[in-house]
XYZ file of C-alpha atoms in Angstrom:
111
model
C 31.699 166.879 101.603
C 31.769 163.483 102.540
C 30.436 160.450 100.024
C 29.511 157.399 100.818
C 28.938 154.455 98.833
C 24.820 153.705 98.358
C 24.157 157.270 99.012
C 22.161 158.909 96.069
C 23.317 162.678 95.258
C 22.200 165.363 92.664
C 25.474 164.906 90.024
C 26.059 167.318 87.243
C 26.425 164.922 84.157
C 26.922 167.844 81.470
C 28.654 168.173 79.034
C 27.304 164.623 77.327
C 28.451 163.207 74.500
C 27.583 160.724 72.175
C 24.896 158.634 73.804
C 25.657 159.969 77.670
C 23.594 160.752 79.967
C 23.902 163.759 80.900
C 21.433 166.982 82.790
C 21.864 167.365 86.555
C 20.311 164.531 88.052
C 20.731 162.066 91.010
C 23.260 159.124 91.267
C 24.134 156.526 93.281
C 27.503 156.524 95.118
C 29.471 153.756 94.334
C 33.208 154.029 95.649
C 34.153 153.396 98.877
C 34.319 156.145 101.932
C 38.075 155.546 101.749
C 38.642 156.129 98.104
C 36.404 158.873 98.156
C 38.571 160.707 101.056
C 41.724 159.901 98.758
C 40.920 160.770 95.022
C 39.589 163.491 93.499
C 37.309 161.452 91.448
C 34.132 159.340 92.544
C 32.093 156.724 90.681
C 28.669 156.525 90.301
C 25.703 155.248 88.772
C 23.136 157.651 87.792
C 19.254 157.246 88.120
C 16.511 157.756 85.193
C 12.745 158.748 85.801
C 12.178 156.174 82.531
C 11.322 153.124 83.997
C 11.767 149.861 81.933
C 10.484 146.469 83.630
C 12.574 143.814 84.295
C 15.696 144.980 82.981
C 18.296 143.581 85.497
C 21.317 143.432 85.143
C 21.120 146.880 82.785
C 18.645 148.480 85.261
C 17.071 148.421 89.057
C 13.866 150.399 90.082
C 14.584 152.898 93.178
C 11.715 153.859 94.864
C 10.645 157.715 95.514
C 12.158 158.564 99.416
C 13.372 161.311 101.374
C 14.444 163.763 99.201
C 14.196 161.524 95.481
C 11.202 163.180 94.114
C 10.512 160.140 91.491
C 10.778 156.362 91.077
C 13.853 156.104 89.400
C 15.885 153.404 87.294
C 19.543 153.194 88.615
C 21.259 152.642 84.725
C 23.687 150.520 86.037
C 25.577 150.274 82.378
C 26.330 153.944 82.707
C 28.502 153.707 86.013
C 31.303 156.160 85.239
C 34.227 157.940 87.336
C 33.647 161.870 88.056
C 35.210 164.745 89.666
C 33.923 165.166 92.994
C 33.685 168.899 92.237
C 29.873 167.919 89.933
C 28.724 166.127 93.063
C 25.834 168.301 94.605
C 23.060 167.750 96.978
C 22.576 164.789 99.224
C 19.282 163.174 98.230
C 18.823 159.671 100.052
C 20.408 156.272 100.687
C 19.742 152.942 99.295
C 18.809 150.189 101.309
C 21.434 147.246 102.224
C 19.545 144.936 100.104
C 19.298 147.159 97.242
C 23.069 147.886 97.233
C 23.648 144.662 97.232
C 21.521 143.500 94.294
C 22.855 146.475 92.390
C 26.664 145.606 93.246
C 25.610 141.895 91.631
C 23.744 143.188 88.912
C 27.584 145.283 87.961
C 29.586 142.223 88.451
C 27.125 140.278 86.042
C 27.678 143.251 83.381
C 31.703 143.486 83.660
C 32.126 139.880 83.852
């Protein structure tokens, strides 16, 4: 399966630990096309249904589209590395403008 970065999949985020999210639910691809043909490991950022306000740089409201049943929070502080083999379903894609606030929104959180 190909993954491209700013597409939003159905990821399998079990087991958690600790304070994890975990549960099958969507994420945002965030590695490139070109690392994800290389490794066997992509990163992402997965989405919430709970909704806090105004919580940039932490957290950025998606919108309900295509196949995203929900307004969902993209929990930017929880961007991890996973095997490609919990990557599911193709859901949606952000927007260029939304990709970029979220890639801004990491860079503010790592410094």
């Amino acid at each position: 399966m190909e993954l491209n970065r700013g597409e939003i999949h159905l990821v399998n985020f079990n087991p958690a630990k600790g304070g994890e999210m975990g549960k099958l639910r969507p994420a945002i691809i965030m590695s490139s096309k070109e690392e994800n043909s290389i490794l066997d490991t992509v990163i992402v950022i997965p989405l919430s249904t709970v909704i806090e306000k105004d919580a940039l740089p932490y957290r950025y409201l998606i919108r309900k589209r295509d196949k995203l049943k929900h307004d969902s929070d993209a929990c930017i502080y929880e961007i991890r590395a996973l095997s490609k083999i919990r990557v599911k379903e193709r859901l949606s894609r952000l927007k260029e403008d939304e990709l970029e606030t979220i890639q801004k929104a990491l860079c503010d959180i790592l410094g």
